[in-house]
Amino acid sequence: MNRNPNEVENVDKNRRKALAALTAGAASLPFLSLSAETVTNLKKEIEVLPNEKGPFDTVINNGRVIDPETGLDAIRNIGIKQGRIAAISKTEIMGDKIIDANGLIVAPGFIDIHAHGQQMVASWMQAFDGVTTQLELESGLLPISKAYDHVSKQGRPINYGFGAAWSFARATVMQKGLEPADGTLAWFQKAFTFSDWQNSLPTDKQLNQIMALVEEGLNEGGLGVSINAGYAPGMGRKEYYRLAELAKKYNVATYTHDRYMSIVEPKSSFEALGEQIGLSAVTGAHMHVCHINSVAGRDLKAATDLLKQAQAKGINVSVESYTYGAFSTAIGADFMRGPDWLARFGATDYTAAEFNGEPLNKQSFEDLQKSEPGTPIIFHFLREEENKEDQNLLDLAVLYPGAAIASDGMPWFKADGSIIEEDVWPLPKEAFAHPRSAGCFSRLFSIWVRQRGVLPLSEAIAKVSLIPAQIVEKTAVQMKKKGRLQVGCDADITMFDLNTIKDNGTFTQPGKTSSGHQFVMVNGQLIINNGKRVDGVLPGQAIRNN
């Protein structure tokens, strides 16, 4: 029997100490710093609100509740009211609906700050991976108002948001014959049939027009300046500087896919990373490094050493990684062209590239690149499952202290290469994407936490919830109530079985949902119940800048 709501335990009103169990304490911050001052700041006190009285709309009973910010890791009962956490109690509490979380980890819903798959089916696939908020910040979209309106009219099971897309602005201004951007990624896919916007320098007039479009996106709620420089490496140095200045002016971050994808100098990934760090140091802008694993590739040791040096000196850069040694991209991307493109990845054979799960050869690669340059392919820059040295390289990114995990998840494509825009479920068998679109986060817990035991559970949870929330929260105050399990925070919660959580998608069968997430809740509403999708429930809300 549930106890009377008056018996609800009143959480101590005194302040709790912030998490000290994470490695060097650094994983509770978006940035790594080895200074004594930072270690002291990690122990700053977190204000914990008292429990509210019941009864509650929903009660989660007997789960192992882990909050990475306060360091809570204990069996607790959670009471939810009006979409927010209203009580976290040692004793039983009353509610209209009871969820038995016995044997499950109860964690903040995962936050993906690098999610290109913003269609309905992509959102549902991520929900099965424990994701409750997906943000398109690396590529972004334009016009921002159209992007938000489009998704709002359809609704989403999970929260959503977008950065202001510099690459969209650049293609709009510089590319003749290209229709105006419509706020969708499908438009950007079509842009790869053109090349002027990727490699040409803008005139002064064009640069002013590009900047105006990006600024308009920020004024319409864009969550940051999205700089997909890997797809337009012809960007001018002054152009990049102005984007950093704009981010600083609006107190938002830049989210950058660095301009070069290469281990060979000049024009190496290391050089591009140094450029990004330098602009952050000069302008003071917060500059976020997207998918350090794939931009640095086999140069991860040098790249991560450089990042650590920069962060130790207080330069405002943050970083993310996904949990695979293969990336997905349009085959027409500039970094996939030229006589030496394979060598720039440290590869020797075209079979490192795959289309629909099948390795390509030189002829099939070139034919596809010429006929359908927007076609998504997979490229294996590491073979971590076959090579221990490659696994060690990937670990430098995935285990990087204070780094977020972000999927870089792609939309789901039909066999003809077009994006699945319609609301269909289950996912069609022929649907194709990188398996990270289905299993990036569960893979972290399955491999690095459970199988290999090289990442503490609490730190893994921080990497997928608290850290991404902290990266974005100065821009969007809504994020201060996400990535945490505390009274007053949004009831975005995933409940998973650590013994069974697993990514099931593969490169040949990517459309298999992850397993282990028994219950997933967004803004107080269950969207996954006993491991099954709850049809007709779309509680996702827009995340916009302040």
XYZ file of C-alpha atoms in Angstrom:
546
model
C 0.000 0.000 0.000
C 1.169 3.574 -0.689
C 1.540 5.777 2.310
C -0.373 8.923 3.019
C 1.096 11.844 1.069
C 1.686 13.677 4.330
C 4.311 11.053 5.113
C 6.376 12.001 2.084
C 9.950 12.399 3.096
C 11.029 16.014 3.093
C 14.367 16.151 1.324
C 16.978 17.909 3.422
C 16.805 21.639 2.636
C 20.510 21.940 3.226
C 22.662 21.977 0.166
C 24.254 18.844 -1.197
C 27.727 18.741 -2.525
C 28.111 18.387 -6.277
C 29.365 15.177 -7.722
C 32.894 14.299 -6.710
C 32.992 10.687 -7.826
C 33.539 11.382 -11.526
C 37.041 11.088 -12.840
C 38.951 14.072 -11.466
C 35.473 15.552 -11.035
C 35.785 16.956 -14.544
C 32.922 15.098 -16.193
C 30.336 17.247 -14.422
C 31.518 20.181 -16.508
C 31.300 20.805 -20.211
C 34.982 21.660 -20.304
C 38.029 19.907 -18.945
C 40.347 21.937 -16.756
C 43.094 20.520 -14.632
C 43.557 23.583 -12.469
C 43.054 23.512 -8.701
C 40.494 26.283 -9.080
C 38.319 24.079 -11.270
C 38.483 21.170 -8.846
C 37.354 23.540 -6.097
C 34.507 24.843 -8.246
C 33.339 21.285 -8.858
C 32.474 21.092 -5.198
C 30.157 24.088 -5.341
C 26.935 23.529 -3.507
C 23.763 22.608 -5.374
C 20.490 23.956 -4.049
C 18.039 21.082 -3.628
C 14.374 22.005 -3.309
C 12.146 20.301 -0.721
C 9.668 17.672 -1.811
C 6.163 18.811 -2.600
C 3.178 17.048 -1.038
C 1.306 14.362 -2.928
C -0.640 12.837 -4.390
C 1.206 12.940 -7.691
C 0.208 12.408 -11.306
C 2.760 9.616 -11.704
C 5.044 7.836 -9.269
C 8.185 5.912 -10.211
C 8.865 3.379 -7.462
C 11.953 1.482 -6.341
C 14.365 2.460 -9.099
C 18.070 3.132 -8.707
C 17.955 6.897 -9.152
C 21.156 8.501 -10.431
C 21.513 12.271 -10.689
C 24.963 13.223 -11.988
C 24.864 16.788 -10.660
C 24.088 16.148 -6.978
C 25.748 12.748 -6.871
C 22.568 10.958 -5.809
C 22.811 7.210 -6.466
C 20.278 5.306 -4.383
C 16.943 3.507 -4.428
C 14.306 6.221 -4.456
C 10.708 6.939 -5.430
C 9.969 9.874 -7.730
C 6.726 11.848 -7.744
C 5.747 13.779 -10.874
C 3.289 16.656 -11.187
C 2.362 18.595 -14.300
C 5.370 17.417 -16.270
C 8.012 18.092 -13.635
C 9.690 16.237 -10.814
C 7.922 17.171 -7.568
C 9.431 14.706 -5.076
C 12.335 12.301 -4.706
C 11.633 10.171 -1.658
C 13.001 7.274 0.345
C 9.475 6.344 1.414
C 6.526 5.233 -0.660
C 4.408 7.971 -2.188
C 0.961 8.094 -3.767
C 0.120 8.751 -7.379
C -2.578 8.281 -9.985
C -0.234 6.083 -12.002
C 2.509 3.833 -10.641
C 5.603 2.710 -12.568
C 7.549 -0.144 -10.992
C 11.217 0.579 -11.715
C 12.558 -2.218 -9.534
C 15.876 -3.396 -11.010
C 16.111 -0.450 -13.386
C 18.453 2.527 -13.578
C 16.388 5.726 -13.397
C 18.383 8.441 -15.156
C 17.838 11.869 -16.679
C 16.621 11.552 -20.256
C 19.520 11.573 -22.697
C 20.226 14.801 -24.589
C 21.569 14.618 -28.125
C 23.051 17.947 -29.211
C 24.025 16.666 -32.664
C 20.972 15.043 -34.251
C 20.388 15.523 -37.974
C 17.428 13.145 -37.986
C 14.661 15.568 -37.103
C 11.850 13.670 -38.826
C 9.163 11.779 -36.895
C 10.629 8.308 -37.490
C 14.092 9.505 -36.476
C 12.698 10.929 -33.226
C 11.030 7.637 -32.385
C 14.193 5.674 -33.129
C 16.081 7.924 -30.708
C 13.359 7.565 -28.077
C 14.127 3.830 -27.994
C 17.763 4.850 -27.362
C 16.764 6.795 -24.226
C 16.901 10.219 -25.897
C 14.348 12.770 -24.662
C 15.830 15.887 -26.317
C 17.375 16.013 -29.808
C 19.011 19.206 -31.034
C 20.300 19.897 -34.553
C 23.260 22.119 -33.691
C 26.139 21.149 -35.994
C 24.467 21.636 -39.350
C 21.479 23.604 -38.096
C 18.626 24.756 -40.298
C 17.347 27.927 -41.968
C 15.013 29.683 -41.917
C 14.723 28.962 -38.196
C 11.112 30.109 -37.984
C 10.102 27.681 -40.737
C 12.037 24.831 -39.127
C 10.306 25.277 -35.764
C 6.886 25.817 -37.358
C 7.208 22.694 -39.489
C 8.056 20.442 -36.545
C 5.544 22.108 -34.217
C 2.667 21.416 -36.582
C 3.569 17.730 -36.770
C 4.479 17.333 -33.102
C 7.306 15.172 -31.781
C 7.632 12.515 -29.071
C 10.830 14.175 -27.800
C 12.044 17.761 -27.380
C 13.681 19.461 -30.359
C 15.664 22.553 -31.358
C 17.926 23.969 -34.053
C 21.008 26.096 -34.568
C 21.224 28.862 -37.168
C 22.837 27.227 -40.196
C 25.776 29.131 -41.671
C 26.100 26.554 -44.470
C 22.462 27.096 -45.449
C 23.054 30.857 -45.493
C 26.217 30.427 -47.560
C 24.543 28.205 -50.148
C 21.525 30.524 -50.316
C 23.659 33.604 -51.002
C 26.440 32.136 -53.146
C 24.823 29.405 -55.218
C 22.983 30.334 -58.396
C 20.138 28.031 -59.409
C 19.448 26.801 -55.883
C 15.943 27.286 -54.525
C 15.584 29.259 -51.258
C 16.111 27.260 -48.079
C 12.897 25.852 -46.629
C 13.948 24.851 -43.103
C 14.558 21.173 -43.938
C 17.626 18.978 -44.255
C 16.320 17.682 -47.580
C 17.065 21.122 -49.029
C 20.673 20.866 -47.849
C 20.927 17.409 -49.404
C 20.018 18.969 -52.769
C 22.691 21.648 -52.283
C 25.388 18.991 -52.840
C 24.545 18.959 -56.531
C 26.251 22.391 -56.575
C 29.832 23.219 -55.626
C 30.304 27.007 -55.782
C 29.111 27.509 -52.202
C 31.531 24.873 -50.904
C 34.810 26.263 -52.210
C 34.427 29.915 -53.215
C 35.153 32.941 -51.081
C 32.219 35.336 -50.684
C 32.489 38.953 -51.754
C 32.117 41.568 -49.030
C 28.495 42.027 -50.045
C 27.833 38.300 -49.995
C 29.515 37.919 -46.606
C 27.282 40.621 -45.141
C 24.249 38.808 -46.560
C 25.411 35.491 -45.084
C 25.938 37.038 -41.668
C 22.528 38.730 -41.806
C 20.796 35.407 -42.473
C 22.594 33.706 -39.580
C 21.790 36.596 -37.259
C 18.156 36.454 -38.327
C 18.180 32.783 -37.344
C 19.463 33.642 -33.876
C 16.785 36.291 -33.465
C 14.160 33.692 -34.377
C 15.282 31.348 -31.603
C 18.289 29.515 -33.058
C 20.315 27.794 -30.345
C 23.739 28.706 -31.670
C 25.793 29.344 -34.778
C 25.999 26.084 -36.716
C 29.216 25.974 -38.749
C 29.349 22.954 -41.011
C 32.786 23.955 -42.290
C 33.730 20.429 -43.331
C 31.279 20.832 -46.179
C 32.470 24.286 -47.195
C 36.231 24.289 -46.561
C 36.573 27.322 -48.818
C 35.304 29.463 -45.959
C 37.402 32.578 -45.476
C 39.401 33.160 -42.300
C 37.681 36.516 -41.814
C 34.342 34.814 -42.405
C 35.003 32.367 -39.561
C 36.167 35.236 -37.337
C 32.937 37.128 -37.929
C 30.889 34.048 -37.046
C 32.769 33.727 -33.749
C 32.181 37.405 -33.038
C 28.477 36.978 -33.764
C 28.263 34.046 -31.352
C 29.934 36.100 -28.635
C 27.575 39.031 -29.278
C 24.515 36.812 -28.761
C 26.104 34.743 -25.962
C 25.594 31.513 -27.878
C 28.061 28.813 -28.847
C 29.351 27.928 -32.276
C 28.960 24.251 -33.156
C 31.620 23.444 -35.703
C 32.403 20.545 -37.974
C 36.013 21.592 -38.543
C 36.852 22.596 -42.084
C 39.325 19.820 -42.898
C 38.921 16.042 -42.575
C 42.515 14.927 -42.919
C 45.512 13.565 -41.062
C 47.847 14.978 -43.734
C 49.277 18.479 -43.465
C 48.719 21.109 -44.684
C 44.957 21.487 -44.402
C 44.756 18.874 -41.669
C 42.122 18.373 -38.987
C 44.750 19.365 -36.428
C 45.216 22.685 -38.224
C 41.442 23.256 -38.322
C 41.110 22.472 -34.622
C 43.875 24.960 -33.847
C 42.020 27.585 -35.881
C 38.868 26.995 -33.867
C 40.687 27.158 -30.527
C 42.475 30.323 -31.590
C 39.233 32.093 -32.493
C 37.743 31.149 -29.141
C 40.791 32.553 -27.371
C 40.651 35.807 -29.338
C 36.898 36.466 -29.280
C 35.949 34.780 -26.005
C 33.202 32.877 -27.805
C 32.212 29.436 -26.579
C 33.191 27.172 -29.473
C 32.074 23.565 -29.493
C 34.017 20.864 -31.353
C 31.633 18.445 -33.051
C 32.436 14.711 -33.272
C 36.137 14.918 -32.436
C 36.385 11.189 -33.224
C 35.551 11.571 -36.909
C 37.145 14.961 -37.611
C 40.449 13.889 -36.054
C 40.311 10.217 -37.066
C 43.730 8.616 -36.765
C 45.118 11.890 -35.442
C 43.049 11.654 -32.242
C 46.061 11.591 -29.916
C 47.398 14.915 -31.178
C 43.923 16.447 -31.357
C 42.898 15.509 -27.833
C 46.250 16.646 -26.444
C 45.698 20.034 -28.096
C 42.199 20.293 -26.639
C 43.401 19.478 -23.142
C 46.074 22.162 -23.358
C 43.531 24.735 -24.516
C 40.968 23.871 -21.846
C 43.605 23.827 -19.101
C 44.369 27.432 -20.055
C 40.704 28.392 -19.685
C 39.874 28.682 -23.398
C 36.131 28.241 -23.793
C 35.895 25.131 -25.949
C 33.778 22.042 -25.376
C 33.751 18.745 -27.227
C 31.643 15.734 -28.143
C 32.092 12.277 -29.629
C 29.937 9.438 -30.848
C 30.546 5.770 -30.125
C 31.575 4.482 -33.555
C 34.698 4.507 -35.712
C 32.729 5.167 -38.890
C 31.015 8.327 -40.089
C 28.150 8.982 -42.465
C 28.151 11.746 -45.046
C 26.952 12.737 -48.486
C 29.220 11.131 -51.046
C 29.533 14.503 -52.810
C 31.138 16.220 -49.795
C 34.279 18.118 -50.748
C 36.472 16.110 -48.360
C 35.553 12.939 -50.277
C 37.020 14.313 -53.510
C 40.474 14.719 -55.055
C 43.232 12.242 -55.937
C 44.482 11.968 -52.351
C 41.192 11.851 -50.421
C 41.706 8.288 -49.152
C 45.227 9.056 -47.921
C 43.916 12.061 -46.032
C 41.888 9.639 -43.901
C 44.798 7.262 -43.513
C 43.011 4.727 -45.721
C 44.209 2.836 -48.785
C 41.135 1.076 -50.138
C 37.740 2.236 -51.399
C 36.084 -0.615 -49.489
C 36.284 1.602 -46.387
C 33.255 3.314 -47.966
C 29.903 1.517 -47.953
C 26.516 2.183 -49.506
C 23.472 0.336 -48.129
C 25.814 -1.968 -46.214
C 27.840 -2.969 -49.260
C 31.510 -1.961 -49.727
C 32.219 0.247 -52.728
C 35.078 0.026 -55.182
C 36.728 2.859 -57.113
C 34.344 2.624 -60.047
C 31.123 2.335 -58.052
C 32.253 5.141 -55.733
C 32.985 7.532 -58.584
C 29.799 6.605 -60.450
C 27.634 7.270 -57.384
C 29.460 10.491 -56.563
C 28.858 11.766 -60.079
C 25.234 10.688 -60.477
C 23.881 11.168 -56.923
C 26.231 13.423 -54.902
C 23.708 13.795 -52.076
C 23.628 10.039 -51.422
C 24.513 9.095 -47.821
C 27.359 6.600 -47.398
C 29.302 5.094 -44.490
C 33.076 5.477 -44.184
C 35.136 3.441 -41.702
C 37.999 5.658 -40.516
C 38.677 3.190 -37.681
C 38.047 -0.538 -37.316
C 37.729 -0.579 -33.543
C 35.989 -3.959 -33.355
C 38.863 -5.636 -35.203
C 41.912 -3.648 -34.086
C 42.917 -2.883 -30.501
C 44.937 0.179 -31.527
C 41.877 1.580 -33.277
C 39.809 0.918 -30.133
C 42.382 2.839 -28.101
C 42.094 5.767 -30.514
C 38.295 5.794 -30.265
C 38.599 5.667 -26.471
C 40.515 8.955 -26.544
C 37.330 10.567 -27.844
C 34.602 8.604 -26.059
C 36.336 8.695 -22.658
C 37.587 12.274 -22.988
C 36.943 13.881 -19.570
C 34.053 16.328 -19.656
C 33.073 15.472 -23.238
C 29.476 14.897 -24.248
C 28.285 11.923 -26.226
C 26.310 13.035 -29.291
C 25.065 10.783 -32.057
C 25.508 12.789 -35.267
C 22.415 10.705 -36.061
C 21.211 10.894 -39.643
C 17.714 10.954 -41.089
C 16.331 7.636 -42.274
C 16.486 7.216 -46.025
C 14.437 5.257 -48.516
C 16.098 2.923 -51.011
C 16.115 5.738 -53.592
C 18.147 7.992 -51.254
C 15.290 10.331 -50.323
C 14.551 11.135 -46.687
C 11.584 9.446 -44.988
C 9.570 12.527 -44.068
C 6.215 10.851 -43.413
C 5.089 9.423 -40.082
C 5.472 5.679 -40.544
C 5.943 3.039 -37.865
C 7.489 0.593 -37.593
C 10.460 1.733 -39.601
C 10.376 0.153 -43.080
C 12.826 -2.735 -43.433
C 14.600 -1.071 -46.351
C 15.165 2.175 -44.387
C 18.831 3.108 -44.221
C 20.967 5.275 -41.959
C 24.140 5.032 -39.906
C 23.426 2.701 -36.931
C 24.357 5.577 -34.599
C 20.938 6.996 -35.528
C 19.426 4.121 -33.544
C 21.982 3.075 -30.951
C 24.685 5.631 -30.143
C 23.754 6.060 -26.471
C 22.857 2.478 -25.609
C 26.165 1.436 -27.201
C 28.021 3.559 -24.643
C 26.446 1.642 -21.747
C 26.646 -1.750 -23.429
C 30.314 -1.603 -24.449
C 32.179 0.961 -22.335
C 30.223 0.537 -19.087
C 29.011 -3.087 -18.960
C 31.272 -5.133 -21.242
C 34.623 -3.404 -20.890
C 34.146 -1.718 -17.511
C 36.266 1.300 -18.468
C 33.622 3.981 -17.761
C 31.793 4.377 -14.425
C 28.005 4.298 -14.743
C 27.530 7.717 -13.147
C 30.065 9.281 -15.510
C 28.416 7.686 -18.529
C 25.072 9.144 -17.454
C 26.688 12.574 -17.089
C 28.089 12.343 -20.609
C 24.641 11.783 -22.107
C 22.572 14.101 -19.909
C 24.152 16.693 -17.610
C 27.136 17.637 -19.771
C 25.141 18.289 -22.971
C 22.607 20.261 -20.917
C 25.398 22.422 -19.496
C 26.846 23.061 -22.942
C 23.553 24.558 -24.137
C 22.008 26.043 -20.993
C 23.610 29.490 -21.199
C 21.827 29.870 -24.518
C 18.536 28.195 -23.589
C 17.406 28.543 -19.983
C 15.083 25.552 -20.523
C 18.139 23.313 -20.463
C 18.845 24.194 -16.820
C 15.947 21.902 -15.939
C 17.054 19.045 -18.144
C 19.816 16.486 -17.734
C 19.101 16.298 -14.000
C 16.860 14.363 -11.620
C 16.003 16.984 -9.018
C 12.828 18.495 -7.611
C 11.686 21.254 -9.960
C 13.356 19.773 -13.046
C 11.479 18.579 -16.096
C 10.297 14.974 -15.952
C 12.439 13.834 -18.897
C 13.459 10.407 -17.633
C 14.695 7.100 -18.999
C 14.509 3.847 -17.035
C 16.769 1.117 -18.369
C 18.096 -2.309 -17.443
C 21.882 -2.121 -17.271
C 22.073 -5.875 -17.932
C 20.211 -5.690 -21.247
C 20.759 -2.182 -22.611
C 22.253 -2.611 -26.059
C 22.492 -1.104 -29.519
C 21.103 -3.564 -32.049
C 21.514 -1.688 -35.319
C 24.400 -2.731 -37.563
C 25.891 -1.311 -40.747
C 23.948 -3.861 -42.782
C 20.786 -3.741 -40.637
C 20.780 -0.286 -39.069
C 17.039 -0.003 -38.412
C 16.853 -2.154 -35.283
C 15.814 -0.240 -32.175
C 17.987 -0.374 -29.073
C 16.942 -2.651 -26.230
C 16.862 -2.175 -22.473
C 14.935 1.096 -22.150
C 11.777 -0.124 -20.422
C 10.251 3.290 -19.806
C 11.013 6.655 -21.378
C 9.202 9.775 -20.230
C 9.152 13.251 -21.794
C 7.680 16.194 -19.875
C 5.915 13.765 -17.563
C 4.351 11.593 -20.268
C 5.418 8.066 -21.110
C 6.415 7.593 -24.735
C 7.979 4.144 -24.187
C 6.002 1.888 -21.831
C 7.287 -1.589 -20.970
C 9.626 -1.369 -23.932
C 6.892 -0.485 -26.419
C 6.034 2.766 -28.185
C 2.999 4.639 -26.873
C 1.095 5.599 -30.002
C -0.464 9.045 -30.338
C 1.619 10.661 -27.585
C 3.724 13.642 -28.724
C 4.829 15.600 -25.631
C 8.044 17.022 -27.141
C 8.534 20.770 -26.768
C 10.619 23.287 -28.700
C 13.913 24.412 -27.151
C 14.812 27.972 -28.224
C 17.429 30.513 -27.197
C 16.834 33.016 -24.433
